[in-house]
Structures are given as C-alpha cells and as structure tokens.
Tab-separated table of C-alpha atoms in Angstrom:
chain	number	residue	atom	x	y	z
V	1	UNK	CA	-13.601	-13.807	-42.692
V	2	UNK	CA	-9.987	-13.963	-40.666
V	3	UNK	CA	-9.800	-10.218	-43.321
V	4	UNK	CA	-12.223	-8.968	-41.792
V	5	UNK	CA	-11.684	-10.030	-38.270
V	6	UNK	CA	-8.159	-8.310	-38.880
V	7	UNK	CA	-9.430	-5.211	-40.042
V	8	UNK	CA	-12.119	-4.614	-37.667
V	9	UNK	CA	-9.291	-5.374	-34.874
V	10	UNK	CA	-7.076	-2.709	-36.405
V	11	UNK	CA	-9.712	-0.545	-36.168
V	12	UNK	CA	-10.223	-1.012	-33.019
V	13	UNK	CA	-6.984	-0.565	-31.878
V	14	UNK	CA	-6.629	2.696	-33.665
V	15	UNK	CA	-9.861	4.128	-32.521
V	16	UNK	CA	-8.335	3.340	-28.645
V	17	UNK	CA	-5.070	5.089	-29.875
V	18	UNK	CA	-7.110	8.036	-30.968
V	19	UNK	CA	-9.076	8.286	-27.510
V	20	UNK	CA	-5.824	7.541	-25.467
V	21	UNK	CA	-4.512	10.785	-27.448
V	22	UNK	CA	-7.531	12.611	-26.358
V	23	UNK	CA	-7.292	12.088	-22.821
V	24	UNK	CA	-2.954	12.237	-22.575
V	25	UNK	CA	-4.054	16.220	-24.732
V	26	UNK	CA	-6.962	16.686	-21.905
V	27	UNK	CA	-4.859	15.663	-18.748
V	28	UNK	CA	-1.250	18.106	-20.401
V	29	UNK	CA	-4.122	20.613	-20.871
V	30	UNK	CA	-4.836	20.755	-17.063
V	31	UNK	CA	-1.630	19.933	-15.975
V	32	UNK	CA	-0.104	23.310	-18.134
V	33	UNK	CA	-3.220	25.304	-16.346
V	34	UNK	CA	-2.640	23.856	-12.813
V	35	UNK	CA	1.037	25.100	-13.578
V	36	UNK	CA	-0.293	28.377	-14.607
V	37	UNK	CA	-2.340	28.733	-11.463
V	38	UNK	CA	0.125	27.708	-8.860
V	39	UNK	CA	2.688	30.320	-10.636
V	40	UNK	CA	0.078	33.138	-10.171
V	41	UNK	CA	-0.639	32.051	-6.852
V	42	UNK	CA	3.170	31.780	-5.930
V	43	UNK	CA	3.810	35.012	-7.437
V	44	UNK	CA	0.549	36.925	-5.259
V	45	UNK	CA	2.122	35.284	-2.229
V	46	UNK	CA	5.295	37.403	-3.213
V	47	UNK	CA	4.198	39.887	-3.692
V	48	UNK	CA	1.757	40.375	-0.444
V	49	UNK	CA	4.887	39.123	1.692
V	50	UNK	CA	6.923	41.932	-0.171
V	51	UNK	CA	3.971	44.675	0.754
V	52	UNK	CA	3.564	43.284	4.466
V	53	UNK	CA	7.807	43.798	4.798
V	54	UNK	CA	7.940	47.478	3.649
V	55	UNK	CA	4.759	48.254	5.818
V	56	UNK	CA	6.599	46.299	8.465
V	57	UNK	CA	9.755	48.595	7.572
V	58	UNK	CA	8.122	51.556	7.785
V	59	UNK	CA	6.279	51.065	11.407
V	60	UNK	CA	9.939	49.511	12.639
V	61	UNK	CA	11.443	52.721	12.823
V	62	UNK	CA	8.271	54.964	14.907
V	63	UNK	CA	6.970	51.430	17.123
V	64	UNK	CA	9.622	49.018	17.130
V	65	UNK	CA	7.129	46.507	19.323
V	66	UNK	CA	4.105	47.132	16.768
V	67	UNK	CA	7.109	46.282	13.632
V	68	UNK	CA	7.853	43.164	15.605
V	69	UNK	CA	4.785	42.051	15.993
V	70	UNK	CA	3.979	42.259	12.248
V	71	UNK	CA	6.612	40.550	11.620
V	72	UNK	CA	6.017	37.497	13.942
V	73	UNK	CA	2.528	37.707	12.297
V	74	UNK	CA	4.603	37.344	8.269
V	75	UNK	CA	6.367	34.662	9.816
V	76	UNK	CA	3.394	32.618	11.365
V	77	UNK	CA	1.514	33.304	7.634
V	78	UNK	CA	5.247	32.001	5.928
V	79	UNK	CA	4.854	29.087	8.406
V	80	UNK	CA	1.749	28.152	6.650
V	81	UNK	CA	0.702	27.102	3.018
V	82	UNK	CA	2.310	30.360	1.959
V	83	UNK	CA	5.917	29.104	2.848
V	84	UNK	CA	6.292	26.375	-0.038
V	85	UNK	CA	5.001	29.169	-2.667
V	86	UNK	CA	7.125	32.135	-0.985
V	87	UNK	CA	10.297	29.250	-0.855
V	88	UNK	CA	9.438	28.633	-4.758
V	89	UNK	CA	9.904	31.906	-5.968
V	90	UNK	CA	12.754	32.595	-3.807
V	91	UNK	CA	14.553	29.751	-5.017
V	92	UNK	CA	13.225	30.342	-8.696
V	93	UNK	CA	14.816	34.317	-8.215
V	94	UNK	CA	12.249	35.693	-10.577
V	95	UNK	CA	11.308	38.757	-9.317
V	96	UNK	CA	13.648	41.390	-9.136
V	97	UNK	CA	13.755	44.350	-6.506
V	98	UNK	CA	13.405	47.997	-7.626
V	99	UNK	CA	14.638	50.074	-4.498
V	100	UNK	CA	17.657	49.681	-2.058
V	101	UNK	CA	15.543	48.980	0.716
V	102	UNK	CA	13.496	46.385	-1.733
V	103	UNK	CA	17.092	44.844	-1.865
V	104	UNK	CA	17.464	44.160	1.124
V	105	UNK	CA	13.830	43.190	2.505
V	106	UNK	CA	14.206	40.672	-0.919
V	107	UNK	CA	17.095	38.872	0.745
V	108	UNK	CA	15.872	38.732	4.327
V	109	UNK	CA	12.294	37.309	2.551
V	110	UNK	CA	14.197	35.084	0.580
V	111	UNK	CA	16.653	33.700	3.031
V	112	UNK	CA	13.694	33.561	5.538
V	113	UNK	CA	11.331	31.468	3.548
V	114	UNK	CA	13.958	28.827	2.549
V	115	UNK	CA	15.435	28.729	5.811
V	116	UNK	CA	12.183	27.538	7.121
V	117	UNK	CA	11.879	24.640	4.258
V	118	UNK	CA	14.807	23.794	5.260
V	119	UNK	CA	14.292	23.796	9.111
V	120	UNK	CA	11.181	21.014	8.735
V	121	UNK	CA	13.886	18.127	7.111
V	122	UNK	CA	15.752	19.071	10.183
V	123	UNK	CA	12.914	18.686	12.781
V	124	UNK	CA	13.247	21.675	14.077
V	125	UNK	CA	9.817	21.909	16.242
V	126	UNK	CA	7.522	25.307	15.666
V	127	UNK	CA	8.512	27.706	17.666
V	128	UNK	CA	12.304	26.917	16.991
V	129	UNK	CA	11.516	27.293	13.230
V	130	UNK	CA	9.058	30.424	13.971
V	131	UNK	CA	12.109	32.482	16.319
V	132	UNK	CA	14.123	31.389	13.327
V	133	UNK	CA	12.550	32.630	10.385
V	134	UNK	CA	12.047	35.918	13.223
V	135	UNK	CA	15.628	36.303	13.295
V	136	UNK	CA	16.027	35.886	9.268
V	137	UNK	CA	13.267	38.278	8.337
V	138	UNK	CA	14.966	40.870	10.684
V	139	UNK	CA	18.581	40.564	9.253
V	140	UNK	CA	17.220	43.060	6.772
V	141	UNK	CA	16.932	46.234	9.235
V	142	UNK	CA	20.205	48.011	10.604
V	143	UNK	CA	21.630	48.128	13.815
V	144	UNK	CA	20.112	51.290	15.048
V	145	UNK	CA	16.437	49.933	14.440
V	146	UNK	CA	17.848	46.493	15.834
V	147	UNK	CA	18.617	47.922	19.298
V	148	UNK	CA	15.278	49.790	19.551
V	149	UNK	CA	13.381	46.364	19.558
V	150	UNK	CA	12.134	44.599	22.098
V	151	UNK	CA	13.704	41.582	23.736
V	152	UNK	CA	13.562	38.464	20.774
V	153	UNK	CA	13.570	34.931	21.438
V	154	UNK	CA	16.751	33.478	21.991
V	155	UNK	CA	17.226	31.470	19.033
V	156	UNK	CA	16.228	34.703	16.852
V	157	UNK	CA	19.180	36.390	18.570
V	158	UNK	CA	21.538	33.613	17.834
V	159	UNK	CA	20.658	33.540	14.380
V	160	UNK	CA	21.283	37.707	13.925
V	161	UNK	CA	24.066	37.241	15.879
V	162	UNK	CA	25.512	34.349	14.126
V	163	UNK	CA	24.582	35.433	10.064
V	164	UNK	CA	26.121	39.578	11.301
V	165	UNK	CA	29.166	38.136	12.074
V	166	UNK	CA	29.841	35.393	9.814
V	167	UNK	CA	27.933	35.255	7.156
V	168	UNK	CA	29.539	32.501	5.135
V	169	UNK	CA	28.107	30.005	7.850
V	170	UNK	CA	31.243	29.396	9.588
V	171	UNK	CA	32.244	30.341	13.365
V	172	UNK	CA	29.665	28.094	15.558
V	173	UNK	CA	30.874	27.357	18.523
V	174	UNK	CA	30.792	23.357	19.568
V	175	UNK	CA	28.244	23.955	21.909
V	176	UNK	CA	25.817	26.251	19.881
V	177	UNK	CA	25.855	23.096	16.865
V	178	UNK	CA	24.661	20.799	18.797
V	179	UNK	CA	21.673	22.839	20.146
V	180	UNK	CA	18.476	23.857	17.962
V	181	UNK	CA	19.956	27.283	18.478
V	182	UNK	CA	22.596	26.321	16.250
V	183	UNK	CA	21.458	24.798	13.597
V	184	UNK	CA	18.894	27.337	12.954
V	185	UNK	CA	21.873	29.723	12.406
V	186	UNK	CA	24.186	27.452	10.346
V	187	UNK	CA	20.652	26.634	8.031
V	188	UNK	CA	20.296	30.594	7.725
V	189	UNK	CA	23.939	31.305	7.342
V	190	UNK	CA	23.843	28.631	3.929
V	191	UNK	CA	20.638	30.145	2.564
V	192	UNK	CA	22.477	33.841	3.520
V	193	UNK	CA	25.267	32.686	1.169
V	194	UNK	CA	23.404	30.942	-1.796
V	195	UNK	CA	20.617	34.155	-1.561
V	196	UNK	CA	23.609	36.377	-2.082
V	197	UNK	CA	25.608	34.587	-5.096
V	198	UNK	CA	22.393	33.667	-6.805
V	199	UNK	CA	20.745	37.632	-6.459
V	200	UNK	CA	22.528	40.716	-7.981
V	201	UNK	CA	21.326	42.611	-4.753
V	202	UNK	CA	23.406	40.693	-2.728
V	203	UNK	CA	26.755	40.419	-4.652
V	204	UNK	CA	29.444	42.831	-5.773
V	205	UNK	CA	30.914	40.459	-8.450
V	206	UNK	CA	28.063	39.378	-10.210
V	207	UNK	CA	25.523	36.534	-9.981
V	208	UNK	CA	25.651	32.909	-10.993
V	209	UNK	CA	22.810	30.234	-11.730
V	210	UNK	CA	21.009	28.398	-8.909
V	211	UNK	CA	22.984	25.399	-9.928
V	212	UNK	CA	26.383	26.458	-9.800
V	213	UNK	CA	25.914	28.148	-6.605
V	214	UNK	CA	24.768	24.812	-5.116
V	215	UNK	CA	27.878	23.047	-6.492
V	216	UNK	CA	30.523	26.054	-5.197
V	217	UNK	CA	28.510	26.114	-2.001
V	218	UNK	CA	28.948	21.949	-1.805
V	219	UNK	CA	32.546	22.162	-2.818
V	220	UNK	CA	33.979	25.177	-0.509
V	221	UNK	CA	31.678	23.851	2.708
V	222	UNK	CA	33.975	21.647	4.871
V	223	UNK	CA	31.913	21.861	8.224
V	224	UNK	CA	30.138	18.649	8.526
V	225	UNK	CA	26.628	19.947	9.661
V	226	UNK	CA	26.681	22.628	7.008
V	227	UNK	CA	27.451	20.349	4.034
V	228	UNK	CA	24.360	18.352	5.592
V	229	UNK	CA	22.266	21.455	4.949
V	230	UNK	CA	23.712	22.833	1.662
V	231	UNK	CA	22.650	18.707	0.264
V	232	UNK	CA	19.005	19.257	2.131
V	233	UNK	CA	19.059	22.886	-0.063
V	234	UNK	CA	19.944	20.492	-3.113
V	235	UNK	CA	17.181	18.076	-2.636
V	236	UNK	CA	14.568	21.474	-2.486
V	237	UNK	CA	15.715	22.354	-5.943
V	238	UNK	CA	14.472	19.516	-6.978
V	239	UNK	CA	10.710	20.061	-5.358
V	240	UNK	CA	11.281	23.906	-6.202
V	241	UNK	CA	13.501	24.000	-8.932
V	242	UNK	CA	13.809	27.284	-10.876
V	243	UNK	CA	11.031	28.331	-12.715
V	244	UNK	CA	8.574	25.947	-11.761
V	245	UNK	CA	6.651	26.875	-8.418
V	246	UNK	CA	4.370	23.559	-8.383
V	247	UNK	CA	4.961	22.112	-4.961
C-alpha cells in the first residue's frame, strides 16, 4: 500500500514537472515573439524618423521656417512613445547609414534621441527637453542653412552653440551649469562624444564597442556634472543595452 502511495506520488510530481515545462516553453515562446515585435517596431520607428529628417533636410534649404517646424514636430513625436524605441536602436547602433548626408542626420537622430532619455533622469521639464532635442536634431545641418533659420529657443541655441564649439563636453561656463540651459548642453555634448566613438560616421580612427566607449568616456571625464551624466548613459545601457530594443 505505502508502494503504491509512493508511486502514485511520483507520478504526480512528474506529471506537474511535465506541465511546469509546458508553460516555462509557452511563456519563452511569447517572450522571444514580444522581443521580435518590439525589434520590428523599434526598427519602423527608425526608419520613419530617418525619412521625416531627409524630408526635413531637403525643405531646410528652400523654407527654413517650414524645415523648423518639421523638425519641432520629429521632436514632439521623439518626445513620445517613439523616444525609448528611437533611443534603443541608437544605442544598439544597428543600422548603418548609406549617404554622407545619412551620416550625419544618423548622428544628430542618434545623439537627439538619447539626449532626451537622458534629460527625464535629470528632470529637465518639457519644453527644456523639447528646445533640447531641437538644438540636437539641428547639429546635423551647416552653418549656412543654420543662419537662414528663424530665431530658436534659447536653450536650443546654447546647446548648438555649446556641442560646435566643444564637442568633447567641456567649456561650460559656471553660470550656464547650473542653469537647465546647461545641462541640456553638457547631456548632448556626452551623447555627441559616445555617438561619435561608437559610429564609423562619426570617427576618423575607427569605432569601438558601446562598452568600452562608456568606460573611456567614464575614465577621461573629470567635470563633475558630466561624469554624473556619462553614469546616467551607463544605467540606459542597461534598459537599452545593445541589441535588445525591449524597453
């Protein structure tokens, strides 16, 4: 009787192994097609911010104020659910450019996007983070087309101003780092950098991994505020980390 009692138990057991099995196959099933999804979906998102920034481009050059307004209307979109999945693939660097103007409207995309990920851990209210990601996005067009637009926010300006002239993130002055001004440029001036060592478009001496970057950019950073942002660009390797575009 205590056999039997035994056996029946052990198949019992084994037939709850069997179903656990079942369900941990059914939930890695979904999970691997959730995955599958959110890249596609990440990937669309880049590729419709990529279109919108060569039409943009294009209409810069005839009506400046028409240019700028499509591009305060990419931002406002980026500002939206399509930031984290423009951010993921930026930070991921999967998709590589295919003209010299692609190059560049790549890195201003790129830098913009993160920027703005970035800009939220550092509280930065809407419209700072908006005239932000403004002035990122419009790194990409030269100084010509630059003068021909309209007046931009101010904090746009600073952040043109600042990334043109040094673009390793160093040069604030005292005053500009303590105002929202400032740390909008120092965030884009550390996403400028890491962009350009982590893209072939942006470097003449050849690119290295997401990680290393991080680590040089953490080791050669001295300024207090920008070390504070290079470790917040750390952390969002870990909720975007190359290759994987789940949020």
């Amino acid at each position: 009787s205590n056999a039997g009692e035994t056996q029946a138990q052990i198949e019992h057991e084994e037939a709850q192994s069997h179903q656990q099995d079942e369900v941990n196959t059914t939930i890695g099933e979904i999970t691997a097609e959730m995955r599958r999804e959110a890249i596609q979906k990440a990937k669309q998102a880049y590729t419709k911010a990529m279109m919108q920034g060569r039409a943009m481009h294009n209409i810069m050059a005839e009506d400046p104020e028409r240019g700028l307004a499509m591009a305060t209307e990419m931002v406002a979109s980026m500002l939206g659910d399509a930031g984290g999945d423009l951010a993921a693939v930026s930070l991921a660097s999967t998709t590589g450019p295919t003209t010299p103007r692609d190059e560049a409207l790549m890195h201003s995309l790129n830098v913009c996007a993160i920027s703005m990920v970035l800009g939220r851990d550092f509280g930065l209210s809407q419209d700072d983070l908006s005239s932000m990601g403004l002035g990122a996005l419009l790194l990409s067009l030269g100084t010509e087309t630059m003068e021909k637009l309209p007046s931009l926010p101010d904090n746009a300006n600073e952040v043109i101003t600042h990334c043109r002239k040094e673009p390793n993130g160093s040069g604030s002055s005292s005053d500009a780092k303590d105002s929202s001004q400032g740390v909008s440029a120092e965030i884009v001036s550390v996403v400028q950098t890491y962009d350009g060592l982590t893209n072939t478009n942006t470097t003449t001496t050849g690119t290295i991994t997401p990680t290393d970057a991080l680590s040089r950019l953490y080791k050669e950073t001295t300024d207090e505020r920008s070390r504070e942002i290079v470790t917040a660009l750390i952390c969002s390797m870990t909720i975007y980390p190359p290759g994987s575009f789940v949020r």
